[in-house]
Each structure stands twice: as C-alpha cells, then as structure tokens.
Amino acid sequence: MGKWRLIDTGILSAAENMAWDRALLLAQAENEGQPILRFLQFSPACVLVGRHQSPSQEVRLEYIKSNGFDINRRITGGGAIFFDPSQIGWEVFANYSLHWAKCSHSQLYRKISAGVIEALKKLGISANFRPRNDIEVDGRKISGTGGASEDNAFMFQGTLLMDNVAEKMLYALRVPAEKLGRHGLESISERVVFLNDLIGPRIDHPQIKQAIIKGFEEVFDVEIIQSTPTLREYELYSEILPYMNSAEWIYRIDKPEESKGILTGISRRKGTVRCSAHIDIDKNRISSVQFWGDFFIQPARAINDLEALLKHCRAKPQSIIPMVRDFFKRANPHLIGVKEENFEEALYRAVSRVDLLKQGFSFQQANRIYSVNVDMANWTKFPFSHFLFPYCSKLVGCKFRHKKDCPQCAGCTVGEGYELAQQCGLEPITITSFASLMRTHRKLRKENFPGYIGSCCEEFFVKHMSSFKNSGLGIILIRVDSTTCYDLSQQRAAYRGDFESQTELDLNLIEKVLSMWDNGQKSLA
C-alpha cells in the first residue's frame, strides 16, 4: 500500500494560499516525492481569478474592496471563484510518473475527483463527475476543479461549497454572460448547490476533511499520513509569497483592451478566449499579443510561447493564423473549454480591425465595431438593408419602447439613430427581445436581404455570437454605451424584453459608420 502526505495549512489569506500552491508544486517537480493531499481555507473571504483572466473584467472590484475581501490570481486556469471561510479547498500534488497518473488529462481529472465523490457518498450525498471539470449533485455544481503542471509534476485542486453564499457570489463576480444561459444570474441557485443545504444537522469541518481523506485512501488504495511542509517547501513558500501578494502577479493581466494602440478580439465556445494585439500601424506589425479568458491550458507556459511567437509578425490575418495553427500542432497543449480554433478566431478578430484603422477609425472606435460574416476590408461595399436598434436604448416608460417602430421624438438616442439610418436608405427596426432578433433574422433571410448594421452591448454579442454567425447574414454591430442589463444582473429580464433601464447609442460612431458605408455604396453606383 502506497503512502501520501496530508498537509492542512489551515486558514490563510489568498496570497498565502496561492504561495503554498506554487511552492508545493515546485517542490514536487524538484524531488518527485510522495503525493500530497492538502486542505486549505481562506480568511478574509476572497475572489480568485483564473491564471489567464483580467480582474477588472471578472470581478466587481468596488464591492470586493468595500467589504474587505482579498483578490488574487490562481496558478490554475478557468474562471473566477468566490471563497468564503466556510469553504474547504482540497488539492492533490503528485507526479506523472505514478502508474495511476499515466493517462489522459480528462481521465486523470475524473480519477482524482472520484476521491471527493466517494467522500460525499460517505456523507450521504450522491455526486457525479461532470466533464469538463465539475463535481455535481443532481445537475448542480458542488465542487469546481482544475489543474496545473510543472515539468513532470502536477497539482489538481477543487473547492467544496459549504455555506450558501450565492448572494455574495453574485455581487463579487462578473459572471461571464456566455455562462449564464437563459436564466442568468437570478437563477444561480439552479446551477450550484451548497453542502449545508443538502445535509442536516450541520457537519463540522473536521468531519468533512476526514471523509475526504477516507475517500482518497479507498479510491487510490493508499494510506494518507499527517505531515507538515518540509524545509525546502517552506523555503520556496517564503521566496514566492511576496510575489503572490504583489500587484505584479494579481493584475498581470488587466484591462489590456484599454491600453493605447491595442486592438481586441474575442471567441467563444464553452469558455471564452480574448485577445489583445498591440499594433505598430506605421510598420503594420504586431508589437505584442496577449490572450486571456476562462480557459484551462497545460502547460500554462504554452500561452507565453504562443504570444512570443507572434511578436513582430506582420499584422495580416492570412499570414499569422497559419502560424497559430502550426503552433498548436507542434506544441499540442491540453485545452479544456476551448479549442485551438478559438485562439485563431480571437486573434483574427483583433488583427482584422487593422483594416478599420486604415479606413480612418481610431483604435477606440475600431474596438467598438464587431463584424460577422463580413470582411472588415470590404464592409463598405456590402449591401446592407436594415439597421437594428436595441429596445433598451429607448426611454424607460416610452410607449414605443417595446415596439419595432419609433416616433423619432428626439427624447432618446434611438430617434436620432432612426433618422441617420433612413438618410442612408436603411430600414430601422427595434429589436425588443432575443426572440425578436431571431424572428428578424428569419424574416431577412426569407426576403433575401443580405444583412444589416446594428447596435448592441458586447455582452449580448458574446453571449449570442453563435446565433449571429449561424444567421448567414452579413452583420456590422456598434457597441452601445452606458450600463447594460449584464452590469445590473438583469439579463433574464432582457431575454424576455423586460429590462427596465436605459443604454445610450454611440451616435457619433454610428454616424461615422453609416457615412463611410453610404460613400462606399455610392462609389459602386
């Protein structure tokens, strides 16, 4: 029977826990020692963004700061998570040379998760592993998991949701729109479940930890022995802690899309890949590239290698996309939640915006224009027929807010938008819900209209990206300003067409887009 070490580091800050993650993984890579089962808890409560995420896009920073919560960055990929002191983190550190670890990543994740599933069974809870990386009870997540590696060593970790802190999660996290589905944040309780809501009377932490220990012992046929960190592990921890507590680590990726000279792109599957490309417009070259999002990739350095490969390349999609494809073929990193095509698409969307710069748009303006099924280089020659406006830009209380028409009373930006569209010969329509958008897509196809220009928020575009693509229509979208339903956690209402707040159309950009398109059409006449 093999032996594992048990290390319970107790209740620590976010930075301290992240430092132990890195230290124990490095130590395992150095000496290939016995596998380790580690328990961890957090105080104060904290939000941990994934290794490749931008805090400003994933976390409600003002809420975090005002409540005295920590924020930090995990060494594993995936999405942002909220940790309160009640939750129990569990981790396994081991080496790929072990007989049970000689398998695919997906098989390894399932195998290690079995230890926690067995523990929950001992507590009277029937749980299952749900690919890509969750443990669920009756279809609701009770433990999210993820991994990281260093040379031949790996760490696989998970959280066990204890007390019901759904409300704090909602306030702390900017849950990606593409993960919310139809029911949005309002129904997060339909997506996750907390241990103390499932059992009674309440079970204390020592009992739960003991069940997890027994679960791993039975699944892996090992004895798990109480231990403490070695001198070398302490040395590594002490060296790493200052960096893990620094803004350099926590905000190493943050608001890249707002940097000067940056073009951005996005691609979505189950997870999301975002890309920012710093462009030297005079030389038409990429100065640097950065990818981020809620995805898993192993080894993590593969992202750095890809970004380094793309430095100083020509800013031409037809030359750099094959480079990305070849990189993934050669490096063959393990991806969860996204595919290599998502990196290609995100980069393509960013770099193709160079054409907009050449047409006279600023970097900021170019990043506010999305194209679907239309080449950015030739969009002014595309025969658009309609302009689609979002109902949320109409006045709250206006009797036309939920109608496709507008009286153009000058009470909101939509009236001016209608006038601009009509001046260019485009038929304006107000989209009153997602179902309204789908009906409009079908109507345009049926009547053989090739496409439209429109306006929406980025969150709506990301969430419904596949619907826009699958419409078969040529589409140019201009991002709206002001607070959206996604900022206010009301996307369920927006789906129905019941969002009761107001956004603002970017009339200056709309006017510029329509003027350039109108001139392009006249040149074809």
Short mmCIF file of C-alpha atoms in Angstrom, two decimals:
data_model
loop_
_atom_site.label_atom_id
_atom_site.label_comp_id
_atom_site.label_asym_id
_atom_site.label_seq_id
_atom_site.Cartn_x
_atom_site.Cartn_y
_atom_site.Cartn_z
CA MET A 1 0.00 0.00 0.00
CA GLY A 2 1.38 3.39 -1.01
CA LYS A 3 1.58 6.40 1.26
CA TRP A 4 0.54 10.01 0.75
CA ARG A 5 1.31 13.05 2.88
CA LEU A 6 -1.51 15.10 4.40
CA ILE A 7 -0.82 18.82 4.74
CA ASP A 8 -3.51 21.03 6.25
CA THR A 9 -2.32 24.64 6.03
CA GLY A 10 -5.37 25.90 7.90
CA ILE A 11 -6.99 29.29 7.36
CA LEU A 12 -4.75 31.67 5.42
CA SER A 13 -5.01 34.75 3.23
CA ALA A 14 -5.44 34.42 -0.53
CA ALA A 15 -1.79 35.33 -1.20
CA GLU A 16 -0.54 32.80 1.36
CA ASN A 17 -2.66 30.02 -0.10
CA MET A 18 -1.54 30.81 -3.65
CA ALA A 19 2.10 30.84 -2.49
CA TRP A 20 1.67 27.36 -0.99
CA ASP A 21 0.13 26.14 -4.26
CA ARG A 22 3.17 27.27 -6.20
CA ALA A 23 5.69 26.11 -3.58
CA LEU A 24 4.30 22.59 -3.22
CA LEU A 25 4.06 22.18 -7.00
CA LEU A 26 7.68 23.31 -7.50
CA ALA A 27 8.89 21.06 -4.69
CA GLN A 28 7.07 18.11 -6.23
CA ALA A 29 8.76 18.86 -9.56
CA GLU A 30 12.18 19.01 -7.88
CA ASN A 31 12.16 15.77 -5.93
CA GLU A 32 9.22 13.64 -7.13
CA GLY A 33 8.28 12.97 -3.51
CA GLN A 34 5.21 11.27 -2.11
CA PRO A 35 1.86 12.54 -3.35
CA ILE A 36 0.29 15.21 -1.14
CA LEU A 37 -3.32 15.80 -0.17
CA ARG A 38 -3.67 19.39 1.01
CA PHE A 39 -6.56 21.17 2.72
CA LEU A 40 -6.87 24.96 2.58
CA GLN A 41 -9.27 27.64 3.75
CA PHE A 42 -9.41 31.39 3.27
CA SER A 43 -9.84 34.37 5.55
CA PRO A 44 -10.79 37.03 4.74
CA ALA A 45 -13.19 35.96 2.00
CA CYS A 46 -11.69 36.40 -1.44
CA VAL A 47 -12.11 36.20 -5.16
CA LEU A 48 -9.55 34.19 -7.11
CA VAL A 49 -9.37 34.86 -10.83
CA GLY A 50 -8.06 32.19 -13.17
CA ARG A 51 -4.45 32.33 -14.31
CA HIS A 52 -5.37 33.84 -17.69
CA GLN A 53 -8.11 36.26 -16.60
CA SER A 54 -8.39 40.04 -16.24
CA PRO A 55 -9.64 41.03 -12.73
CA SER A 56 -11.44 44.13 -13.96
CA GLN A 57 -13.50 42.04 -16.36
CA GLU A 58 -14.26 39.21 -13.94
CA VAL A 59 -14.62 40.87 -10.52
CA ARG A 60 -16.72 43.69 -9.08
CA LEU A 61 -13.67 45.37 -7.60
CA GLU A 62 -15.52 48.11 -5.71
CA TYR A 63 -17.64 45.52 -3.91
CA ILE A 64 -14.56 43.48 -3.05
CA LYS A 65 -12.71 46.49 -1.64
CA SER A 66 -15.66 47.90 0.30
CA ASN A 67 -16.22 44.56 2.03
CA GLY A 68 -12.58 43.96 2.91
CA PHE A 69 -12.26 40.88 0.71
CA ASP A 70 -8.99 39.71 -0.82
CA ILE A 71 -8.36 39.31 -4.52
CA ASN A 72 -5.68 37.12 -6.04
CA ARG A 73 -4.79 35.04 -9.09
CA ARG A 74 -4.66 31.24 -9.16
CA ILE A 75 -1.88 29.29 -10.81
CA THR A 76 -4.59 27.21 -12.49
CA GLY A 77 -6.74 28.32 -15.40
CA GLY A 78 -10.51 28.57 -15.55
CA GLY A 79 -12.93 31.16 -14.26
CA ALA A 80 -13.10 33.41 -11.22
CA ILE A 81 -14.35 31.86 -7.97
CA PHE A 82 -15.52 33.25 -4.64
CA PHE A 83 -14.08 31.75 -1.45
CA ASP A 84 -15.50 32.44 1.99
CA PRO A 85 -14.07 30.97 5.23
CA SER A 86 -16.67 28.19 5.29
CA GLN A 87 -15.47 26.60 2.06
CA ILE A 88 -12.91 23.81 2.02
CA GLY A 89 -10.28 23.64 -0.66
CA TRP A 90 -8.67 20.30 -1.45
CA GLU A 91 -5.61 19.65 -3.60
CA VAL A 92 -3.56 16.71 -4.82
CA PHE A 93 0.12 17.17 -5.72
CA ALA A 94 1.80 14.26 -7.47
CA ASN A 95 3.97 13.19 -10.37
CA TYR A 96 3.01 11.95 -13.82
CA SER A 97 5.38 9.01 -13.38
CA LEU A 98 2.94 7.33 -10.96
CA HIS A 99 1.12 4.41 -12.53
CA TRP A 100 -2.33 5.89 -11.91
CA ALA A 101 -1.31 9.22 -13.48
CA LYS A 102 -0.21 7.69 -16.78
CA CYS A 103 -3.40 8.58 -18.64
CA SER A 104 -5.05 11.47 -20.45
CA HIS A 105 -5.79 14.70 -18.59
CA SER A 106 -9.52 14.08 -18.76
CA GLN A 107 -9.10 10.59 -17.31
CA LEU A 108 -6.80 11.92 -14.59
CA TYR A 109 -9.29 14.64 -13.61
CA ARG A 110 -12.07 12.09 -13.38
CA LYS A 111 -9.89 9.71 -11.36
CA ILE A 112 -8.86 12.30 -8.76
CA SER A 113 -12.38 13.70 -8.49
CA ALA A 114 -13.51 10.19 -7.56
CA GLY A 115 -11.85 10.68 -4.16
CA VAL A 116 -14.17 13.60 -3.35
CA ILE A 117 -17.18 11.84 -4.87
CA GLU A 118 -16.51 8.91 -2.53
CA ALA A 119 -16.21 11.35 0.39
CA LEU A 120 -19.58 12.89 -0.42
CA LYS A 121 -21.05 9.40 -0.61
CA LYS A 122 -19.86 8.80 2.97
CA LEU A 123 -21.74 11.96 3.95
CA GLY A 124 -24.90 10.61 2.35
CA ILE A 125 -24.69 12.65 -0.85
CA SER A 126 -24.76 11.08 -4.31
CA ALA A 127 -22.43 13.03 -6.60
CA ASN A 128 -21.06 12.57 -10.11
CA PHE A 129 -18.21 13.89 -12.22
CA ARG A 130 -19.36 16.19 -15.00
CA PRO A 131 -16.89 16.90 -17.80
CA ARG A 132 -15.15 19.18 -18.30
CA ASN A 133 -14.18 19.62 -14.64
CA ASP A 134 -17.06 19.76 -12.15
CA ILE A 135 -18.45 17.52 -9.43
CA GLU A 136 -22.22 17.81 -9.35
CA VAL A 137 -25.21 16.76 -7.28
CA ASP A 138 -28.44 16.37 -9.24
CA GLY A 139 -27.07 18.52 -12.04
CA ARG A 140 -25.80 21.32 -9.78
CA LYS A 141 -22.13 22.03 -9.11
CA ILE A 142 -20.85 21.40 -5.60
CA SER A 143 -17.14 21.37 -6.46
CA GLY A 144 -15.30 23.02 -9.31
CA THR A 145 -11.88 21.60 -10.16
CA GLY A 146 -8.80 22.48 -12.18
CA GLY A 147 -5.15 21.66 -12.59
CA ALA A 148 -1.67 22.99 -13.24
CA SER A 149 1.65 21.34 -14.01
CA GLU A 150 5.36 22.00 -13.65
CA ASP A 151 7.71 19.73 -15.60
CA ASN A 152 6.63 16.20 -14.62
CA ALA A 153 4.64 17.28 -11.56
CA PHE A 154 1.01 18.32 -11.37
CA MET A 155 -1.48 19.84 -8.98
CA PHE A 156 -5.20 19.11 -9.16
CA GLN A 157 -7.48 21.16 -6.95
CA GLY A 158 -11.10 21.67 -6.10
CA THR A 159 -13.41 23.54 -3.78
CA LEU A 160 -16.23 22.16 -1.68
CA LEU A 161 -19.08 24.66 -1.41
CA MET A 162 -20.29 24.69 2.20
CA ASP A 163 -22.44 27.62 3.40
CA ASN A 164 -24.86 29.18 0.93
CA VAL A 165 -23.10 32.37 -0.16
CA ALA A 166 -24.85 32.73 -3.51
CA GLU A 167 -25.71 36.38 -2.88
CA LYS A 168 -22.09 37.28 -2.16
CA MET A 169 -21.04 35.40 -5.28
CA LEU A 170 -23.45 37.47 -7.36
CA TYR A 171 -22.12 40.74 -6.01
CA ALA A 172 -18.45 39.71 -6.12
CA LEU A 173 -18.23 38.11 -9.57
CA ARG A 174 -18.94 39.46 -13.01
CA VAL A 175 -20.18 36.09 -14.21
CA PRO A 176 -19.47 35.85 -17.96
CA ALA A 177 -22.62 36.34 -19.98
CA GLU A 178 -21.92 33.24 -22.03
CA LYS A 179 -22.07 31.10 -18.87
CA LEU A 180 -25.37 32.46 -17.65
CA GLY A 181 -27.64 30.82 -20.16
CA ARG A 182 -31.24 31.86 -20.46
CA HIS A 183 -31.92 32.26 -16.76
CA GLY A 184 -28.98 34.45 -15.88
CA LEU A 185 -27.62 35.40 -12.50
CA GLU A 186 -31.06 35.37 -10.94
CA SER A 187 -31.06 31.58 -11.11
CA ILE A 188 -27.54 30.81 -9.89
CA SER A 189 -29.09 28.52 -7.29
CA GLU A 190 -30.15 26.33 -10.19
CA ARG A 191 -26.50 25.94 -11.19
CA VAL A 192 -24.69 25.41 -7.88
CA VAL A 193 -25.52 23.69 -4.60
CA PHE A 194 -24.04 24.08 -1.13
CA LEU A 195 -23.26 21.16 1.17
CA ASN A 196 -25.04 22.61 4.19
CA ASP A 197 -28.23 22.96 2.14
CA LEU A 198 -28.15 19.23 1.46
CA ILE A 199 -27.48 17.79 4.89
CA GLY A 200 -28.69 18.27 8.42
CA PRO A 201 -27.70 18.62 11.10
CA ARG A 202 -24.71 20.71 10.04
CA ILE A 203 -21.41 18.80 9.74
CA ASP A 204 -18.25 20.43 11.04
CA HIS A 205 -15.07 20.86 9.01
CA PRO A 206 -13.02 18.09 10.71
CA GLN A 207 -15.70 15.52 9.82
CA ILE A 208 -15.74 16.63 6.21
CA LYS A 209 -11.96 16.58 5.93
CA GLN A 210 -11.88 13.10 7.44
CA ALA A 211 -14.42 11.91 4.87
CA ILE A 212 -12.25 13.33 2.07
CA ILE A 213 -9.16 11.60 3.46
CA LYS A 214 -11.01 8.28 3.61
CA GLY A 215 -12.40 8.82 0.12
CA PHE A 216 -8.93 9.25 -1.38
CA GLU A 217 -7.49 6.37 0.64
CA GLU A 218 -10.14 4.00 -0.70
CA VAL A 219 -10.07 5.18 -4.31
CA PHE A 220 -6.25 5.10 -4.56
CA ASP A 221 -5.62 2.26 -2.09
CA VAL A 222 -3.16 4.34 -0.07
CA GLU A 223 -2.54 5.45 3.49
CA ILE A 224 -2.61 9.22 3.98
CA ILE A 225 -0.38 10.27 6.87
CA GLN A 226 -0.45 13.61 8.71
CA SER A 227 2.56 15.70 7.72
CA THR A 228 3.95 19.23 7.65
CA PRO A 229 5.81 21.08 4.90
CA THR A 230 9.48 20.22 4.52
CA LEU A 231 12.26 22.75 4.96
CA ARG A 232 12.58 23.05 1.17
CA GLU A 233 8.82 23.60 0.79
CA TYR A 234 8.98 26.35 3.43
CA GLU A 235 11.93 27.95 1.63
CA LEU A 236 10.05 28.01 -1.65
CA TYR A 237 6.94 29.37 0.07
CA SER A 238 8.90 32.21 1.68
CA GLU A 239 10.52 33.11 -1.65
CA ILE A 240 7.24 33.07 -3.55
CA LEU A 241 4.92 34.81 -1.07
CA PRO A 242 5.98 38.43 -1.76
CA TYR A 243 5.34 37.99 -5.48
CA MET A 244 1.96 36.32 -4.93
CA ASN A 245 1.00 39.26 -2.74
CA SER A 246 2.00 41.84 -5.35
CA ALA A 247 0.01 43.79 -7.92
CA GLU A 248 2.50 42.48 -10.49
CA TRP A 249 1.03 38.99 -10.02
CA ILE A 250 -2.59 39.81 -9.24
CA TYR A 251 -3.01 42.34 -12.07
CA ARG A 252 -0.51 40.85 -14.52
CA ILE A 253 -3.42 40.74 -16.98
CA ASP A 254 -5.81 43.65 -16.51
CA LYS A 255 -7.73 45.87 -18.90
CA PRO A 256 -5.44 45.08 -21.85
CA GLU A 257 -8.20 46.28 -24.17
CA GLU A 258 -7.90 49.83 -22.78
CA SER A 259 -4.20 50.21 -23.50
CA LYS A 260 -3.14 52.65 -26.19
CA GLY A 261 -2.59 51.15 -29.63
CA ILE A 262 -4.44 47.93 -28.78
CA LEU A 263 -6.92 46.05 -30.96
CA THR A 264 -9.01 43.31 -29.38
CA GLY A 265 -10.82 40.18 -30.47
CA ILE A 266 -12.96 37.54 -28.84
CA SER A 267 -14.05 33.97 -29.49
CA ARG A 268 -16.41 31.78 -27.51
CA ARG A 269 -17.11 28.09 -27.16
CA LYS A 270 -17.86 26.73 -23.68
CA GLY A 271 -15.14 29.02 -22.44
CA THR A 272 -14.02 32.36 -23.82
CA VAL A 273 -10.73 33.42 -25.40
CA ARG A 274 -9.96 37.11 -25.65
CA CYS A 275 -7.01 38.58 -27.48
CA SER A 276 -5.34 41.97 -27.48
CA ALA A 277 -2.81 42.88 -30.14
CA HIS A 278 -0.56 45.91 -29.79
CA ILE A 279 -0.21 47.23 -33.33
CA ASP A 280 2.59 49.33 -34.81
CA ILE A 281 0.41 50.86 -37.50
CA ASP A 282 3.33 52.56 -39.31
CA LYS A 283 5.14 49.25 -39.78
CA ASN A 284 1.92 47.22 -39.99
CA ARG A 285 3.33 44.79 -37.44
CA ILE A 286 2.23 43.24 -34.16
CA SER A 287 4.37 44.58 -31.32
CA SER A 288 2.89 42.13 -28.81
CA VAL A 289 -0.09 39.84 -28.25
CA GLN A 290 -1.89 38.76 -25.11
CA PHE A 291 -4.51 36.02 -24.73
CA TRP A 292 -6.78 35.76 -21.72
CA GLY A 293 -10.06 34.17 -20.66
CA ASP A 294 -11.68 31.46 -18.55
CA PHE A 295 -9.94 28.50 -20.18
CA PHE A 296 -7.55 25.79 -19.00
CA ILE A 297 -4.33 25.07 -20.85
CA GLN A 298 -1.45 22.80 -19.85
CA PRO A 299 1.35 23.51 -19.72
CA ALA A 300 0.43 27.08 -18.79
CA ARG A 301 3.60 28.39 -20.42
CA ALA A 302 2.15 27.40 -23.81
CA ILE A 303 0.28 30.73 -23.81
CA ASN A 304 3.56 32.61 -23.23
CA ASP A 305 5.20 30.63 -26.03
CA LEU A 306 2.38 31.45 -28.45
CA GLU A 307 2.46 35.13 -27.53
CA ALA A 308 6.24 35.22 -28.02
CA LEU A 309 5.89 33.54 -31.42
CA LEU A 310 3.54 36.26 -32.67
CA LYS A 311 5.70 39.23 -31.66
CA HIS A 312 6.81 41.46 -34.55
CA CYS A 313 4.84 39.47 -37.12
CA ARG A 314 3.04 41.26 -39.94
CA ALA A 315 -0.46 42.33 -38.94
CA LYS A 316 -2.10 40.25 -41.66
CA PRO A 317 -4.59 37.52 -40.67
CA GLN A 318 -3.70 35.36 -43.67
CA SER A 319 -0.09 35.11 -42.50
CA ILE A 320 -0.47 34.80 -38.72
CA ILE A 321 -3.43 32.42 -38.46
CA PRO A 322 -1.43 29.56 -40.08
CA MET A 323 1.29 30.26 -37.50
CA VAL A 324 -1.19 29.75 -34.67
CA ARG A 325 -2.48 26.56 -36.26
CA ASP A 326 1.06 25.24 -36.69
CA PHE A 327 1.96 26.16 -33.10
CA PHE A 328 -0.87 24.10 -31.63
CA LYS A 329 0.00 21.21 -33.91
CA ARG A 330 3.62 21.22 -32.72
CA ALA A 331 3.14 22.12 -29.04
CA ASN A 332 -0.02 20.03 -28.63
CA PRO A 333 -1.05 21.61 -25.30
CA HIS A 334 -4.01 20.22 -23.38
CA LEU A 335 -7.04 22.52 -23.66
CA ILE A 336 -10.27 22.42 -21.67
CA GLY A 337 -13.32 24.51 -22.51
CA VAL A 338 -11.95 25.94 -25.73
CA LYS A 339 -10.27 24.70 -28.90
CA GLU A 340 -7.30 25.98 -30.85
CA GLU A 341 -9.77 27.49 -33.32
CA ASN A 342 -10.89 29.90 -30.59
CA PHE A 343 -7.37 31.33 -30.34
CA GLU A 344 -7.29 31.65 -34.13
CA GLU A 345 -10.64 33.43 -34.21
CA ALA A 346 -9.84 35.80 -31.32
CA LEU A 347 -6.55 36.78 -32.97
CA TYR A 348 -8.23 37.10 -36.37
CA ARG A 349 -10.90 39.40 -34.96
CA ALA A 350 -8.26 41.59 -33.32
CA VAL A 351 -5.89 41.87 -36.27
CA SER A 352 -8.62 42.24 -38.89
CA ARG A 353 -9.53 45.51 -37.18
CA VAL A 354 -6.33 46.94 -38.68
CA ASP A 355 -8.44 47.43 -41.82
CA LEU A 356 -10.70 49.75 -39.82
CA LEU A 357 -7.67 51.81 -38.76
CA LYS A 358 -6.69 52.18 -42.41
CA GLN A 359 -10.21 53.37 -43.19
CA GLY A 360 -9.92 56.22 -40.69
CA PHE A 361 -11.27 54.79 -37.44
CA SER A 362 -9.33 55.30 -34.21
CA PHE A 363 -8.19 52.33 -32.10
CA GLN A 364 -11.00 53.03 -29.64
CA GLN A 365 -13.60 53.20 -32.40
CA ALA A 366 -12.30 50.06 -34.11
CA ASN A 367 -12.68 48.09 -30.88
CA ARG A 368 -16.32 49.13 -30.69
CA ILE A 369 -17.19 47.62 -34.08
CA TYR A 370 -17.93 43.90 -34.49
CA SER A 371 -18.27 42.11 -37.80
CA VAL A 372 -19.99 38.81 -38.50
CA ASN A 373 -19.79 37.10 -41.89
CA VAL A 374 -18.39 40.34 -43.38
CA ASP A 375 -14.80 41.13 -44.33
CA MET A 376 -13.59 44.21 -42.45
CA ALA A 377 -11.58 45.28 -45.50
CA ASN A 378 -14.65 45.46 -47.75
CA TRP A 379 -17.59 46.07 -45.44
CA THR A 380 -18.43 49.44 -47.05
CA LYS A 381 -19.28 47.60 -50.27
CA PHE A 382 -21.67 45.15 -48.58
CA PRO A 383 -25.36 45.71 -49.50
CA PHE A 384 -26.85 46.13 -46.03
CA SER A 385 -30.60 46.74 -45.98
CA HIS A 386 -31.61 47.41 -42.37
CA PHE A 387 -30.40 48.93 -39.10
CA LEU A 388 -31.36 47.04 -35.92
CA PHE A 389 -31.64 49.03 -32.69
CA PRO A 390 -31.84 47.63 -29.13
CA TYR A 391 -35.05 48.49 -27.26
CA CYS A 392 -33.02 49.18 -24.11
CA SER A 393 -31.78 52.43 -25.69
CA LYS A 394 -35.31 53.80 -25.82
CA LEU A 395 -36.68 55.84 -22.92
CA VAL A 396 -37.95 53.82 -19.98
CA GLY A 397 -41.70 54.36 -19.96
CA CYS A 398 -41.92 55.25 -23.65
CA LYS A 399 -44.95 53.57 -25.20
CA PHE A 400 -42.76 52.65 -28.19
CA ARG A 401 -40.02 51.02 -26.05
CA HIS A 402 -41.29 47.52 -26.80
CA LYS A 403 -42.39 48.20 -30.37
CA LYS A 404 -40.32 47.88 -33.52
CA ASP A 405 -41.17 51.43 -34.58
CA CYS A 406 -40.04 54.80 -33.21
CA PRO A 407 -41.81 58.20 -33.49
CA GLN A 408 -38.41 59.93 -33.62
CA CYS A 409 -39.44 62.42 -30.95
CA ALA A 410 -35.82 63.29 -30.03
CA GLY A 411 -36.44 62.08 -26.48
CA CYS A 412 -33.64 59.49 -26.71
CA THR A 413 -30.77 58.49 -28.97
CA VAL A 414 -32.86 55.93 -30.86
CA GLY A 415 -34.86 58.63 -32.64
CA GLU A 416 -31.66 60.20 -33.93
CA GLY A 417 -30.39 56.76 -34.88
CA TYR A 418 -33.54 56.08 -36.91
CA GLU A 419 -33.02 59.35 -38.78
CA LEU A 420 -29.37 58.54 -39.56
CA ALA A 421 -30.31 55.08 -40.84
CA GLN A 422 -33.13 56.39 -43.03
CA GLN A 423 -30.87 59.04 -44.55
CA CYS A 424 -28.68 56.19 -45.84
CA GLY A 425 -31.61 54.17 -47.14
CA LEU A 426 -31.59 51.60 -44.34
CA GLU A 427 -34.87 50.45 -42.80
CA PRO A 428 -34.69 50.87 -38.99
CA ILE A 429 -36.17 48.21 -36.70
CA THR A 430 -36.19 47.99 -32.90
CA ILE A 431 -35.30 44.57 -31.51
CA THR A 432 -37.42 44.01 -28.40
CA SER A 433 -36.03 40.66 -27.17
CA PHE A 434 -33.78 37.80 -28.20
CA ALA A 435 -36.81 36.07 -29.74
CA SER A 436 -37.45 39.27 -31.70
CA LEU A 437 -33.89 39.12 -33.05
CA MET A 438 -34.34 35.51 -34.16
CA ARG A 439 -37.62 36.35 -35.91
CA THR A 440 -35.94 39.26 -37.67
CA HIS A 441 -33.08 37.03 -38.82
CA ARG A 442 -35.58 34.56 -40.30
CA LYS A 443 -37.56 37.35 -41.98
CA LEU A 444 -34.47 38.90 -43.57
CA ARG A 445 -33.33 35.53 -44.91
CA LYS A 446 -36.79 34.70 -46.24
CA GLU A 447 -36.98 38.03 -48.06
CA ASN A 448 -33.43 37.61 -49.40
CA PHE A 449 -31.93 40.59 -47.60
CA PRO A 450 -28.16 40.05 -47.28
CA GLY A 451 -27.51 41.68 -43.92
CA TYR A 452 -27.77 44.63 -41.58
CA ILE A 453 -25.94 47.13 -39.41
CA GLY A 454 -26.97 47.25 -35.76
CA SER A 455 -26.08 48.14 -32.21
CA CYS A 456 -25.82 46.09 -29.01
CA CYS A 457 -23.63 45.70 -25.93
CA GLU A 458 -20.55 43.49 -26.03
CA GLU A 459 -22.06 41.07 -23.50
CA PHE A 460 -25.05 40.44 -25.76
CA PHE A 461 -22.77 39.93 -28.74
CA VAL A 462 -20.57 37.46 -26.85
CA LYS A 463 -23.48 35.51 -25.41
CA HIS A 464 -25.23 35.17 -28.78
CA MET A 465 -22.16 35.02 -31.01
CA SER A 466 -23.14 31.65 -32.46
CA SER A 467 -26.64 32.94 -33.28
CA PHE A 468 -25.18 35.87 -35.19
CA LYS A 469 -22.78 33.58 -37.07
CA ASN A 470 -25.44 30.99 -37.87
CA SER A 471 -27.84 33.62 -39.21
CA GLY A 472 -25.97 33.54 -42.52
CA LEU A 473 -26.37 37.32 -42.69
CA GLY A 474 -23.64 39.88 -43.10
CA ILE A 475 -23.63 41.93 -39.89
CA ILE A 476 -21.84 45.00 -38.56
CA LEU A 477 -22.55 45.83 -34.88
CA ILE A 478 -21.67 49.00 -33.00
CA ARG A 479 -21.30 48.77 -29.23
CA VAL A 480 -23.75 50.68 -27.04
CA ASP A 481 -22.72 52.92 -24.17
CA SER A 482 -23.82 53.10 -20.53
CA THR A 483 -24.93 50.44 -18.06
CA THR A 484 -26.37 47.30 -19.60
CA CYS A 485 -28.61 44.57 -18.24
CA TYR A 486 -25.49 42.43 -17.78
CA ASP A 487 -23.94 45.02 -15.47
CA LEU A 488 -27.17 45.13 -13.47
CA SER A 489 -27.66 41.35 -13.36
CA GLN A 490 -30.96 41.57 -15.24
CA GLN A 491 -30.19 39.58 -18.35
CA ARG A 492 -33.08 37.21 -17.69
CA ALA A 493 -35.42 40.19 -17.95
CA ALA A 494 -33.59 41.38 -21.07
CA TYR A 495 -34.04 37.98 -22.70
CA ARG A 496 -37.81 38.45 -22.32
CA GLY A 497 -37.63 42.13 -23.26
CA ASP A 498 -38.38 43.40 -19.74
CA PHE A 499 -35.11 45.19 -18.90
CA GLU A 500 -36.10 48.49 -17.30
CA SER A 501 -33.06 50.72 -17.56
CA GLN A 502 -31.63 52.70 -20.44
CA THR A 503 -28.47 52.43 -22.51
CA GLU A 504 -27.10 55.04 -24.91
CA LEU A 505 -26.33 54.58 -28.58
CA ASP A 506 -22.89 55.73 -29.70
CA LEU A 507 -24.36 58.18 -32.20
CA ASN A 508 -21.02 59.64 -33.24
CA LEU A 509 -19.68 56.23 -34.23
CA ILE A 510 -22.97 55.21 -35.83
CA GLU A 511 -22.91 58.37 -37.93
CA LYS A 512 -19.31 57.71 -38.99
CA VAL A 513 -20.03 54.07 -39.88
CA LEU A 514 -23.12 55.00 -41.89
CA SER A 515 -21.36 57.86 -43.67
CA MET A 516 -18.48 55.61 -44.72
CA TRP A 517 -20.86 52.86 -45.81
CA ASP A 518 -23.03 55.32 -47.75
CA ASN A 519 -19.97 56.69 -49.56
CA GLY A 520 -18.87 53.13 -50.33
CA GLN A 521 -22.26 52.34 -51.84
CA LYS A 522 -22.20 55.49 -53.96
CA SER A 523 -18.79 54.52 -55.33
CA LEU A 524 -20.32 51.29 -56.59
CA ALA A 525 -23.18 53.05 -58.37
#
